[in-house]
XYZ file of N, CA, C and O in Angstrom:
852
model
N -10.453 -12.748 9.889
C -9.721 -13.983 10.207
C -9.175 -13.933 11.631
O -9.250 -14.906 12.375
N -8.652 -12.768 12.027
C -8.120 -12.660 13.392
C -9.237 -12.696 14.428
O -9.074 -13.249 15.519
N -10.364 -12.117 14.097
C -11.463 -12.070 15.068
C -12.042 -13.449 15.337
O -12.466 -13.745 16.454
N -12.060 -14.307 14.309
C -12.653 -15.641 14.464
C -11.600 -16.730 14.649
O -11.931 -17.907 14.550
N -10.368 -16.341 14.910
C -9.311 -17.332 15.066
C -9.552 -18.167 16.324
O -9.811 -17.634 17.403
N -9.465 -19.486 16.168
C -9.626 -20.398 17.289
C -11.052 -20.789 17.586
O -11.278 -21.647 18.455
N -12.010 -20.208 16.895
C -13.415 -20.566 17.128
C -13.808 -21.676 16.142
O -14.121 -21.431 14.987
N -13.757 -22.904 16.638
C -13.914 -24.063 15.776
C -15.329 -24.217 15.234
O -15.535 -24.995 14.302
N -16.288 -23.508 15.774
C -17.638 -23.637 15.242
C -17.754 -23.037 13.840
O -18.727 -23.317 13.124
N -16.756 -22.242 13.439
C -16.771 -21.651 12.095
C -15.842 -22.378 11.124
O -15.733 -21.958 9.972
N -15.159 -23.433 11.556
C -14.166 -24.091 10.704
C -14.815 -24.752 9.486
O -14.160 -24.905 8.450
N -16.069 -25.143 9.579
C -16.759 -25.776 8.465
C -17.694 -24.819 7.733
O -18.440 -25.244 6.853
N -17.632 -23.556 8.092
C -18.490 -22.555 7.476
C -17.842 -22.072 6.173
O -16.683 -21.634 6.174
N -18.538 -22.143 5.040
C -17.938 -21.689 3.772
C -17.620 -20.202 3.767
O -16.698 -19.772 3.070
N -18.336 -19.399 4.561
C -18.026 -17.971 4.626
C -16.672 -17.737 5.285
O -15.902 -16.863 4.866
N -16.379 -18.526 6.314
C -15.084 -18.409 6.978
C -13.956 -18.864 6.059
O -12.869 -18.266 6.032
N -14.202 -19.923 5.282
C -13.198 -20.389 4.327
C -12.946 -19.343 3.246
O -11.802 -19.153 2.810
N -13.996 -18.665 2.799
C -13.823 -17.622 1.790
C -12.926 -16.497 2.308
O -12.131 -15.933 1.544
N -13.058 -16.172 3.587
C -12.185 -15.153 4.164
C -10.721 -15.592 4.114
O -9.831 -14.807 3.774
N -10.476 -16.861 4.434
C -9.109 -17.375 4.400
C -8.560 -17.388 2.975
O -7.396 -17.057 2.748
N -9.378 -17.772 2.004
C -8.911 -17.836 0.623
C -8.634 -16.445 0.069
O -7.689 -16.244 -0.704
N -9.441 -15.457 0.470
C -9.157 -14.083 0.065
C -7.868 -13.591 0.708
O -7.098 -12.845 0.100
N -7.658 -14.010 1.938
C -6.403 -13.670 2.603
C -5.214 -14.332 1.905
O -4.125 -13.750 1.821
N -5.418 -15.550 1.383
C -4.351 -16.237 0.655
C -3.976 -15.550 -0.638
O -2.820 -15.625 -1.088
N -4.940 -14.860 -1.267
C -4.627 -14.124 -2.496
C -3.673 -12.969 -2.239
O -2.982 -12.513 -3.164
N -3.627 -12.493 -1.008
C -2.726 -11.392 -0.657
C -1.363 -11.879 -0.174
O -0.484 -11.045 0.075
N -1.195 -13.170 -0.035
C 0.062 -13.714 0.477
C 1.025 -13.997 -0.676
O 0.610 -14.302 -1.789
N 2.309 -13.906 -0.372
C 3.317 -14.230 -1.383
C 3.379 -15.722 -1.665
O 3.701 -16.126 -2.778
N 3.082 -16.546 -0.676
C 3.144 -17.994 -0.839
C 1.831 -18.588 -0.334
O 1.733 -19.020 0.820
N 0.791 -18.619 -1.186
C -0.499 -19.140 -0.717
C -0.488 -20.635 -0.449
O -1.347 -21.127 0.280
N 0.467 -21.385 -1.024
C 0.496 -22.831 -0.790
C 0.737 -23.141 0.688
O 0.203 -24.123 1.219
N 1.535 -22.321 1.349
C 1.753 -22.520 2.788
C 0.460 -22.289 3.565
O 0.201 -22.964 4.567
N -0.345 -21.339 3.105
C -1.615 -21.068 3.772
C -2.565 -22.249 3.630
O -3.240 -22.636 4.592
N -2.611 -22.853 2.429
C -3.496 -23.999 2.225
C -3.064 -25.184 3.085
O -3.908 -25.915 3.625
N -1.763 -25.378 3.219
C -1.275 -26.448 4.094
C -1.657 -26.186 5.546
O -1.991 -27.109 6.291
N -1.604 -24.924 5.945
C -1.995 -24.578 7.320
C -3.482 -24.848 7.543
O -3.871 -25.382 8.585
N -4.310 -24.487 6.563
C -5.746 -24.740 6.704
C -6.019 -26.235 6.825
O -6.866 -26.658 7.616
N -5.302 -27.025 6.036
C -5.522 -28.476 6.105
C -5.070 -29.038 7.448
O -5.717 -29.925 8.002
N -3.960 -28.523 7.983
C -3.471 -29.024 9.277
C -4.385 -28.622 10.425
O -4.505 -29.353 11.409
N -5.048 -27.463 10.307
C -5.957 -27.001 11.355
C -7.397 -27.465 11.142
O -8.276 -27.078 11.923
N -7.624 -28.265 10.095
C -8.962 -28.773 9.774
C -9.940 -27.630 9.509
O -11.119 -27.702 9.879
N -9.449 -26.579 8.853
C -10.302 -25.445 8.477
C -10.733 -25.635 7.025
O -9.911 -25.618 6.114
N -12.015 -25.838 6.796
C -12.535 -25.988 5.446
C -12.200 -27.300 4.778
O -12.360 -27.421 3.558
N -11.765 -28.291 5.535
C -11.398 -29.567 4.920
C -12.614 -30.366 4.466
O -12.456 -31.338 3.727
N -13.793 -29.986 4.880
C -15.006 -30.655 4.418
C -15.661 -29.932 3.248
O -16.733 -30.340 2.805
N -15.008 -28.867 2.748
C -15.556 -28.068 1.659
C -14.720 -28.255 0.401
O -13.483 -28.286 0.460
N -15.401 -28.364 -0.733
C -14.708 -28.621 -1.998
C -13.905 -27.419 -2.462
O -12.923 -27.559 -3.198
N -14.290 -26.222 -2.041
C -13.627 -25.020 -2.524
C -12.158 -24.979 -2.116
O -11.316 -24.468 -2.869
N -11.827 -25.522 -0.959
C -10.431 -25.541 -0.519
C -9.572 -26.366 -1.463
O -8.501 -25.926 -1.901
N -10.022 -27.550 -1.810
C -9.226 -28.438 -2.658
C -9.171 -27.924 -4.097
O -8.155 -28.076 -4.776
N -10.256 -27.298 -4.570
C -10.249 -26.761 -5.932
C -9.258 -25.607 -6.038
O -8.449 -25.540 -6.983
N -9.289 -24.704 -5.069
C -8.368 -23.558 -5.091
C -6.924 -24.014 -4.927
O -6.012 -23.517 -5.604
N -6.700 -24.974 -4.040
C -5.353 -25.495 -3.797
C -4.807 -26.178 -5.049
O -3.654 -25.951 -5.455
N -5.614 -27.007 -5.697
C -5.165 -27.721 -6.887
C -4.914 -26.764 -8.052
O -3.969 -26.958 -8.830
N -5.738 -25.732 -8.193
C -5.525 -24.771 -9.270
C -4.219 -24.007 -9.087
O -3.523 -23.696 -10.062
N -3.867 -23.705 -7.839
C -2.595 -23.023 -7.583
C -1.412 -23.914 -7.936
O -0.408 -23.458 -8.498
N -1.512 -25.202 -7.624
C -0.444 -26.135 -7.986
C -0.365 -26.339 -9.489
O 0.730 -26.443 -10.063
N -1.513 -26.402 -10.151
C -1.519 -26.565 -11.604
C -0.893 -25.368 -12.290
O -0.180 -25.510 -13.299
N -1.128 -24.174 -11.782
C -0.543 -22.977 -12.374
C 0.975 -22.988 -12.270
O 1.660 -22.388 -13.106
N 1.522 -23.705 -11.297
C 2.968 -23.799 -11.139
C 3.551 -25.021 -11.829
O 4.744 -25.278 -11.725
N 2.719 -25.803 -12.505
C 3.206 -26.974 -13.214
C 3.325 -28.221 -12.366
O 3.844 -29.235 -12.851
N 2.844 -28.201 -11.136
C 2.912 -29.387 -10.263
C 1.633 -30.199 -10.459
O 0.740 -30.208 -9.604
N 1.556 -30.893 -11.599
C 0.326 -31.619 -11.939
C 0.121 -32.821 -11.026
O -1.016 -33.138 -10.669
N 1.193 -33.491 -10.671
C 1.070 -34.659 -9.804
C 0.534 -34.277 -8.421
O -0.367 -34.923 -7.880
N 1.070 -33.197 -7.854
C 0.606 -32.751 -6.538
C -0.835 -32.252 -6.603
O -1.618 -32.463 -5.671
N -1.187 -31.590 -7.712
C -2.562 -31.115 -7.848
C -3.539 -32.279 -7.901
O -4.629 -32.231 -7.310
N -3.162 -33.361 -8.583
C -4.035 -34.536 -8.634
C -4.177 -35.172 -7.257
O -5.253 -35.651 -6.891
N -3.087 -35.162 -6.475
C -3.168 -35.716 -5.121
C -4.111 -34.891 -4.237
O -4.821 -35.453 -3.395
N -4.130 -33.578 -4.428
C -5.044 -32.731 -3.656
C -6.485 -33.054 -4.023
O -7.370 -33.150 -3.153
N -6.743 -33.228 -5.322
C -8.097 -33.616 -5.739
C -8.482 -34.966 -5.131
O -9.625 -35.147 -4.660
N -7.559 -35.911 -5.140
C -7.850 -37.231 -4.595
C -8.152 -37.159 -3.101
O -9.030 -37.868 -2.599
N -7.416 -36.297 -2.393
C -7.674 -36.162 -0.952
C -9.059 -35.579 -0.696
O -9.781 -36.011 0.212
N -9.449 -34.588 -1.503
C -10.783 -34.024 -1.345
C -11.884 -35.026 -1.664
O -12.935 -35.052 -0.992
N -11.644 -35.879 -2.662
C -12.638 -36.899 -2.999
C -12.736 -37.951 -1.906
O -13.818 -38.479 -1.627
N -11.600 -38.287 -1.274
C -11.638 -39.268 -0.193
C -12.401 -38.718 1.018
O -13.108 -39.458 1.689
N -12.265 -37.436 1.274
C -12.988 -36.840 2.395
C -14.432 -36.490 2.040
O -15.172 -36.032 2.904
N -14.791 -36.667 0.763
C -16.150 -36.385 0.289
C -16.547 -34.948 0.623
O -17.575 -34.683 1.253
N -15.668 -34.048 0.184
C -15.908 -32.629 0.431
C -17.138 -32.164 -0.338
O -17.390 -32.583 -1.468
N -17.893 -31.307 0.265
C -19.142 -30.810 -0.318
C -18.942 -29.441 -0.977
O -18.170 -28.613 -0.460
N -19.623 -29.190 -2.110
C -20.436 -30.151 -2.872
C -19.554 -31.111 -3.673
O -18.644 -30.685 -4.377
N -19.834 -32.389 -3.529
C -18.998 -33.417 -4.120
C -19.062 -33.397 -5.644
O -18.048 -33.657 -6.314
N -20.245 -33.107 -6.215
C -20.358 -33.086 -7.667
C -19.515 -31.961 -8.279
O -18.930 -32.128 -9.361
N -19.410 -30.832 -7.593
C -18.572 -29.737 -8.082
C -17.102 -30.123 -8.056
O -16.345 -29.824 -9.000
N -16.692 -30.810 -6.994
C -15.303 -31.255 -6.900
C -14.982 -32.283 -7.985
O -13.912 -32.241 -8.600
N -15.904 -33.208 -8.236
C -15.687 -34.202 -9.288
C -15.622 -33.552 -10.670
O -14.806 -33.950 -11.514
N -16.449 -32.544 -10.903
C -16.439 -31.864 -12.200
C -15.113 -31.142 -12.426
O -14.529 -31.218 -13.525
N -14.595 -30.460 -11.410
C -13.309 -29.780 -11.555
C -12.172 -30.779 -11.722
O -11.210 -30.511 -12.457
N -12.290 -31.937 -11.084
C -11.249 -32.950 -11.236
C -11.236 -33.503 -12.658
O -10.165 -33.710 -13.253
N -12.386 -33.728 -13.235
C -12.442 -34.213 -14.611
C -11.913 -33.163 -15.586
O -11.211 -33.493 -16.551
N -12.235 -31.901 -15.358
C -11.698 -30.847 -16.210
C -10.176 -30.756 -16.097
O -9.473 -30.539 -17.096
N -9.667 -30.953 -14.897
C -8.219 -30.951 -14.699
C -7.563 -32.110 -15.447
O -6.530 -31.935 -16.115
N -8.144 -33.298 -15.347
C -7.589 -34.449 -16.058
C -7.635 -34.246 -17.567
O -6.721 -34.656 -18.294
N -8.696 -33.595 -18.069
C -8.785 -33.335 -19.507
C -7.688 -32.365 -19.952
O -7.082 -32.544 -21.019
N -7.410 -31.335 -19.156
C -6.347 -30.396 -19.505
C -4.986 -31.060 -19.508
O -4.157 -30.826 -20.400
N -4.747 -31.922 -18.518
C -3.458 -32.607 -18.452
C -3.303 -33.573 -19.622
O -2.230 -33.671 -20.225
N -4.384 -34.278 -19.977
C -4.318 -35.198 -21.109
C -4.066 -34.446 -22.410
O -3.313 -34.916 -23.275
N -4.677 -33.283 -22.554
C -4.471 -32.483 -23.770
C -3.009 -32.036 -23.870
O -2.405 -32.095 -24.947
N -2.427 -31.611 -22.773
C -1.027 -31.203 -22.798
C -0.099 -32.380 -23.048
O 0.936 -32.242 -23.694
N -0.481 -33.564 -22.557
C 0.334 -34.746 -22.809
C 0.316 -35.104 -24.282
O 1.359 -35.460 -24.873
N -0.846 -35.018 -24.931
C -0.931 -35.312 -26.363
C -0.125 -34.302 -27.177
O 0.542 -34.675 -28.149
N -0.167 -33.041 -26.791
C 0.633 -32.046 -27.497
C 2.128 -32.322 -27.346
O 2.898 -32.143 -28.296
N 2.526 -32.778 -26.161
C 3.936 -33.105 -25.958
C 4.349 -34.315 -26.778
O 5.468 -34.380 -27.297
N 3.444 -35.295 -26.938
C 3.761 -36.467 -27.754
C 3.852 -36.105 -29.231
O 4.649 -36.689 -29.969
N 3.048 -35.148 -29.665
C 3.131 -34.729 -31.057
C 4.436 -33.997 -31.354
O 4.993 -34.122 -32.440
N 4.926 -33.260 -30.394
C 6.184 -32.550 -30.605
C 7.365 -33.504 -30.619
O 8.328 -33.288 -31.343
N 7.324 -34.571 -29.845
C 8.409 -35.567 -29.828
C 7.795 -36.930 -30.130
O 7.340 -37.626 -29.219
N 7.762 -37.345 -31.403
C 7.097 -38.602 -31.757
C 7.865 -39.855 -31.382
O 7.416 -40.960 -31.659
N 9.041 -39.727 -30.739
C 9.783 -40.933 -30.370
C 9.137 -41.675 -29.224
O 9.487 -42.823 -28.947
N 8.192 -41.029 -28.536
C 7.440 -41.725 -27.494
C 8.145 -41.825 -26.172
O 7.811 -42.659 -25.342
N 9.169 -41.003 -25.971
C 9.886 -41.053 -24.694
C 9.162 -40.308 -23.594
O 9.475 -40.482 -22.422
N 8.215 -39.440 -23.932
C 7.537 -38.647 -22.907
C 6.547 -39.499 -22.122
O 5.854 -40.337 -22.673
N 6.494 -39.229 -20.843
C 5.541 -39.908 -19.974
C 4.362 -38.985 -19.728
O 4.343 -37.833 -20.152
N 3.355 -39.493 -19.071
C 2.234 -38.649 -18.714
C 2.661 -37.572 -17.736
O 3.568 -37.769 -16.925
N 1.996 -36.421 -17.797
C 2.385 -35.321 -16.926
C 2.131 -35.640 -15.462
O 2.779 -35.085 -14.585
N 1.180 -36.520 -15.196
C 0.925 -36.901 -13.807
C 1.961 -37.879 -13.291
O 2.029 -38.130 -12.091
N 2.766 -38.472 -14.190
C 3.760 -39.454 -13.777
C 5.174 -38.918 -13.869
O 6.131 -39.629 -13.593
N 5.313 -37.679 -14.300
C 6.639 -37.115 -14.455
C 7.145 -36.693 -13.087
O 6.476 -35.959 -12.375
N 8.308 -37.173 -12.744
C 8.926 -36.787 -11.487
C 9.932 -35.685 -11.753
O 10.441 -35.526 -12.855
N 10.236 -34.935 -10.725
C 11.201 -33.876 -10.878
C 12.582 -34.474 -11.111
O 12.976 -35.440 -10.467
N 13.347 -33.904 -12.063
C 14.659 -34.476 -12.366
C 15.603 -34.320 -11.195
O 15.641 -33.286 -10.540
N 16.350 -35.377 -10.946
C 17.312 -35.379 -9.873
C 18.713 -35.309 -10.457
O 19.031 -36.000 -11.421
N 19.536 -34.492 -9.870
C 20.900 -34.322 -10.360
C 21.777 -35.448 -9.856
O 21.785 -35.771 -8.684
N 22.541 -36.077 -10.763
C 23.482 -37.105 -10.376
C 24.735 -36.452 -9.824
O 25.289 -35.537 -10.423
N 25.197 -36.941 -8.701
C 26.376 -36.372 -8.091
C 27.607 -36.701 -8.922
O 27.843 -37.854 -9.286
N 28.404 -35.683 -9.227
C 29.649 -35.835 -9.979
C 29.431 -36.537 -11.307
O 30.220 -37.386 -11.726
N 28.337 -36.222 -11.998
C 28.070 -36.841 -13.286
C 28.909 -36.185 -14.365
O 29.254 -35.005 -14.297
N 29.292 -36.980 -15.385
C 30.053 -36.444 -16.494
C 29.186 -35.515 -17.323
O 27.985 -35.719 -17.468
N 29.819 -34.510 -17.901
C 29.124 -33.545 -18.720
C 29.446 -33.804 -20.180
O 30.598 -33.977 -20.550
N 28.426 -33.809 -21.021
C 28.597 -34.020 -22.445
C 28.866 -32.689 -23.113
O 28.108 -31.737 -22.976
N 29.965 -32.612 -23.844
C 30.336 -31.381 -24.500
C 29.448 -31.071 -25.686
O 28.950 -31.958 -26.375
N 29.239 -29.797 -25.929
C 28.441 -29.329 -27.046
C 29.258 -28.356 -27.872
O 30.029 -27.584 -27.343
N 29.052 -28.392 -29.178
C 29.757 -27.487 -30.062
C 30.804 -28.226 -30.873
O 31.339 -29.254 -30.460
N 31.088 -27.710 -32.093
C 32.058 -28.343 -32.982
C 33.447 -27.720 -32.839
O 34.437 -28.399 -32.640
N 33.506 -26.394 -32.955
C 34.803 -25.741 -32.884
C 35.274 -25.598 -31.448
O 36.392 -25.944 -31.104
N 34.403 -25.097 -30.601
C 34.737 -24.878 -29.206
C 33.771 -25.658 -28.343
O 32.594 -25.346 -28.293
N 34.279 -26.694 -27.731
C 33.422 -27.587 -26.953
C 33.132 -26.937 -25.612
O 34.031 -26.508 -24.895
N 31.863 -26.853 -25.289
C 31.430 -26.323 -24.006
C 30.550 -27.339 -23.314
O 29.682 -27.937 -23.952
N 30.775 -27.517 -22.045
C 29.970 -28.468 -21.278
C 28.738 -27.762 -20.757
O 28.822 -26.644 -20.256
N 27.565 -28.389 -20.861
C 26.349 -27.758 -20.348
C 26.331 -27.755 -18.841
O 27.047 -28.496 -18.183
N 25.465 -26.920 -18.288
C 25.350 -26.840 -16.837
C 24.493 -27.974 -16.291
O 24.772 -28.531 -15.244
N 23.445 -28.346 -17.049
C 22.477 -29.312 -16.542
C 23.082 -30.704 -16.515
O 23.756 -31.133 -17.448
N 22.831 -31.439 -15.424
C 23.260 -32.823 -15.311
C 22.067 -33.763 -15.270
O 22.154 -34.842 -14.715
N 20.950 -33.350 -15.805
C 19.750 -34.174 -15.804
C 19.257 -34.319 -17.221
O 19.678 -33.612 -18.127
N 18.342 -35.240 -17.419
C 17.721 -35.398 -18.732
C 18.647 -36.051 -19.726
O 19.245 -37.099 -19.484
N 18.834 -35.418 -20.911
C 19.636 -35.988 -21.973
C 21.100 -36.090 -21.593
O 21.813 -36.979 -22.064
N 21.566 -35.168 -20.746
C 22.970 -35.216 -20.355
C 23.276 -36.489 -19.583
O 24.324 -37.104 -19.742
N 22.343 -36.933 -18.738
C 22.548 -38.159 -17.972
C 22.471 -39.379 -18.890
O 23.221 -40.335 -18.751
N 21.512 -39.361 -19.867
C 21.403 -40.475 -20.798
C 22.670 -40.623 -21.631
O 23.171 -41.722 -21.843
N 23.189 -39.502 -22.126
C 24.408 -39.572 -22.908
C 25.579 -40.036 -22.062
O 26.460 -40.752 -22.513
N 25.570 -39.654 -20.804
C 26.646 -40.063 -19.911
C 26.617 -41.566 -19.686
O 27.640 -42.234 -19.730
N 25.419 -42.123 -19.504
C 25.307 -43.552 -19.243
C 25.642 -44.384 -20.471
O 26.189 -45.485 -20.371
N 25.305 -43.875 -21.671
C 25.560 -44.652 -22.876
C 27.012 -44.587 -23.317
O 27.536 -45.518 -23.920
N 27.680 -43.460 -23.049
C 29.049 -43.280 -23.507
C 30.079 -43.578 -22.434
O 31.274 -43.421 -22.683
N 29.625 -43.967 -21.274
C 30.587 -44.203 -20.191
C 31.346 -45.506 -20.454
O 30.762 -46.533 -20.751
N 32.635 -45.453 -20.381
C 33.469 -46.644 -20.579
C 33.778 -47.255 -19.225
O 33.943 -46.556 -18.232
N 33.928 -48.572 -19.217
C 34.158 -49.290 -17.968
C 35.619 -49.678 -17.824
O 35.962 -50.554 -17.048
N 36.532 -49.078 -18.610
C 37.937 -49.396 -18.489
C 38.496 -48.705 -17.263
O 38.284 -47.519 -17.070
N 39.228 -49.431 -16.435
C 39.780 -48.788 -15.233
C 40.853 -47.782 -15.609
O 41.680 -48.026 -16.478
N 40.839 -46.679 -14.980
C 41.831 -45.663 -15.232
C 43.032 -45.881 -14.332
O 42.922 -46.349 -13.215
N 44.178 -45.515 -14.897
C 45.411 -45.663 -14.133
C 45.443 -44.661 -13.002
O 45.058 -43.509 -13.177
N 45.858 -45.107 -11.861
C 45.894 -44.219 -10.706
C 47.001 -43.184 -10.896
O 48.072 -43.469 -11.422
N 46.710 -42.001 -10.474
C 47.677 -40.924 -10.612
C 48.739 -41.064 -9.537
O 48.438 -41.200 -8.362
N 50.010 -41.023 -9.980
C 51.133 -41.135 -9.062
C 51.634 -39.730 -8.741
O 52.075 -39.005 -9.635
N 51.545 -39.363 -7.501
C 52.056 -38.071 -7.092
C 53.554 -38.153 -6.883
O 54.058 -39.137 -6.348
N 54.304 -37.151 -7.351
C 55.757 -37.174 -7.141
C 56.074 -37.079 -5.660
O 55.352 -36.491 -4.866
N 57.229 -37.688 -5.342
C 57.680 -37.700 -3.951
C 58.260 -36.334 -3.612
O 59.443 -36.073 -3.806
N 57.412 -35.460 -3.167
C 57.866 -34.122 -2.798
C 58.204 -34.101 -1.321
O 57.539 -34.751 -0.509
N 59.239 -33.367 -0.964
C 59.587 -33.302 0.469
C 58.507 -32.590 1.248
O 57.819 -31.713 0.743
N 58.363 -33.004 2.483
C 57.348 -32.389 3.320
C 57.682 -30.933 3.624
O 58.861 -30.544 3.654
N 56.684 -30.144 3.842
C 56.888 -28.734 4.138
C 56.691 -28.514 5.628
O 55.920 -29.209 6.282
N 57.427 -27.531 6.119
C 57.394 -27.239 7.548
C 56.199 -26.363 7.866
O 55.876 -25.441 7.119
N 55.570 -26.661 8.977
C 54.433 -25.888 9.439
C 54.936 -24.783 10.347
O 55.745 -25.017 11.248
N 54.483 -23.584 10.093
C 54.931 -22.436 10.883
C 54.403 -22.539 12.305
O 53.228 -22.793 12.513
N 55.279 -22.365 13.247
C 54.935 -22.385 14.663
C 55.434 -21.088 15.272
O 56.635 -20.846 15.350
N 54.499 -20.272 15.718
C 54.881 -18.968 16.238
C 55.597 -19.054 17.579
O 56.291 -18.123 17.982
N 55.416 -20.203 18.273
C 56.056 -20.340 19.581
C 57.525 -20.706 19.476
O 58.278 -20.538 20.428
N 57.912 -21.274 18.320
C 59.297 -21.725 18.165
C 60.135 -20.756 17.357
O 61.238 -21.097 16.952
N 59.593 -19.574 17.049
C 60.356 -18.616 16.254
C 61.392 -17.941 17.143
O 61.063 -17.423 18.209
N 62.627 -17.970 16.683
C 63.703 -17.334 17.433
C 64.125 -16.068 16.705
O 64.304 -16.070 15.486
N 64.301 -15.010 17.396
C 64.676 -13.747 16.773
C 64.524 -12.621 17.763
O 64.209 -12.835 18.947
N 64.748 -11.417 17.297
C 64.628 -10.268 18.225
C 63.192 -10.099 18.665
O 62.259 -10.255 17.892
N 63.052 -9.790 19.929
C 61.726 -9.604 20.485
C 61.128 -8.290 19.975
O 61.835 -7.359 19.602
N 59.815 -8.241 19.973
C 59.126 -7.045 19.526
C 59.308 -5.957 20.570
O 59.032 -6.171 21.755
N 59.814 -4.791 20.171
C 60.038 -3.734 21.188
C 58.717 -3.239 21.733
O 57.739 -3.101 21.021
N 58.724 -2.953 23.004
C 57.513 -2.445 23.653
C 57.412 -0.939 23.428
O 58.415 -0.220 23.411
N 56.206 -0.472 23.255
C 55.967 0.941 23.031
C 55.878 1.667 24.366
O 55.149 1.240 25.261
N 56.617 2.774 24.449
C 56.621 3.574 25.669
C 55.754 4.793 25.432
O 55.914 5.509 24.431
N 54.807 5.050 26.323
C 53.911 6.184 26.173
C 54.664 7.480 26.397
O 55.421 7.623 27.359
N 54.506 8.439 25.482
C 55.124 9.741 25.591
C 54.041 10.813 25.635
O 53.044 10.720 24.945
N 54.289 11.835 26.447
C 53.293 12.898 26.592
C 53.365 13.848 25.409
O 54.433 14.075 24.827
N 52.200 14.381 25.023
C 52.146 15.347 23.926
C 52.696 16.701 24.386
O 52.379 17.175 25.480
N 53.485 17.361 23.533
C 53.897 18.730 23.904
C 52.735 19.704 23.869
O 52.730 20.692 24.594
N 51.734 19.451 23.022
C 50.557 20.321 22.919
C 49.422 19.488 22.360
O 49.652 18.505 21.643
N 48.160 19.801 22.662
C 47.032 19.032 22.094
C 46.978 19.197 20.580
O 47.400 20.230 20.045
N 46.469 18.194 19.878
C 46.415 18.284 18.417
C 45.441 19.361 17.968
O 44.444 19.653 18.618
N 45.774 19.971 16.816
C 44.949 21.050 16.282
C 43.775 20.436 15.527
O 43.973 19.578 14.667
N 42.524 20.829 15.830
C 41.390 20.263 15.087
C 41.389 20.749 13.652
O 41.710 21.907 13.369
N 41.013 19.831 12.745
C 40.965 20.140 11.323
C 39.538 19.943 10.823
O 38.884 18.980 11.173
N 39.097 20.858 9.963
C 37.783 20.784 9.319
C 36.678 20.614 10.355
O 35.834 19.729 10.243
N 36.713 21.421 11.368
C 35.705 21.338 12.405
C 34.468 22.113 11.978
O 34.565 23.258 11.538
N 33.305 21.483 12.062
C 32.079 22.099 11.628
C 31.355 22.755 12.802
O 31.591 22.415 13.966
N 30.455 23.679 12.442
C 29.578 24.342 13.412
C 30.362 25.058 14.513
O 30.033 24.992 15.694
N 31.457 25.691 14.122
C 32.257 26.437 15.093
C 31.923 27.924 14.948
O 32.122 28.511 13.876
N 31.413 28.529 16.004
C 31.000 29.920 15.987
C 32.120 30.829 16.484
O 32.864 30.465 17.419
N 32.244 31.960 15.854
C 33.229 32.950 16.311
C 32.659 33.744 17.494
O 31.444 33.893 17.631
N 33.589 34.255 18.342
C 33.172 35.009 19.520
C 32.551 36.317 19.143
O 32.936 36.961 18.163
N 31.544 36.772 19.904
C 30.886 38.045 19.637
C 30.178 38.540 20.874
O 30.176 37.869 21.924
N 29.608 39.702 20.809
C 28.901 40.258 21.997
C 27.677 39.446 22.330
O 26.966 38.959 21.460
N 27.398 39.271 23.639
C 26.310 38.426 24.112
C 24.966 39.145 24.101
O 23.920 38.523 24.062
N 24.959 40.441 24.148
C 23.689 41.148 24.279
C 23.037 41.469 22.945
O 22.010 42.114 22.909
N 23.629 41.042 21.822
C 23.043 41.326 20.523
C 22.061 40.236 20.072
O 21.325 40.420 19.115
N 22.054 39.114 20.731
C 21.179 38.028 20.313
C 19.791 38.142 20.906
O 19.613 38.614 22.040
N 18.770 37.797 20.167
C 17.393 37.833 20.656
C 16.851 36.407 20.737
O 17.105 35.599 19.855
């Protein structure tokens, strides 16, 4: 990859793309690598880039983004086009199967298609619905059912404004206005003798000089 960097005659070569995809398998965040390849127009005419990119997004549960990657590859008519179309149909079949399983688990019909599900957004300062009979605990999540319960149980009666008691103002400390004895100045005094070293390491005792080799 480093040897062929910047040589645009290899940008549409499937062998060069395979090198990049193998390099992406060694990266902690391969999605950033795929975005870089798309921005540099490396392998954008090849179906393998979009198939690998969409499979990585599908593995993370980003079905909507994976479908958009497939759509982009189909718009660019990446080759081989029939292979890209086949993988896209298989992807749609997997998503439809998971959607049917989700509908069977919750027959109330509130679930949407996985391609239409947006990421939940947290409402700022939303009320929390308590859980538990004996000891009520508020959940951490402010999305999903907690928001629905908040909207249905919210009352529109105006609350009485809280009246703060008339407390006297407090004084702010000002170091420049403090009156009192001044801080005494320290006068340097000479030592009667140097301090004795304590726990000194690697101290050798005196001995004859001619005994050492």
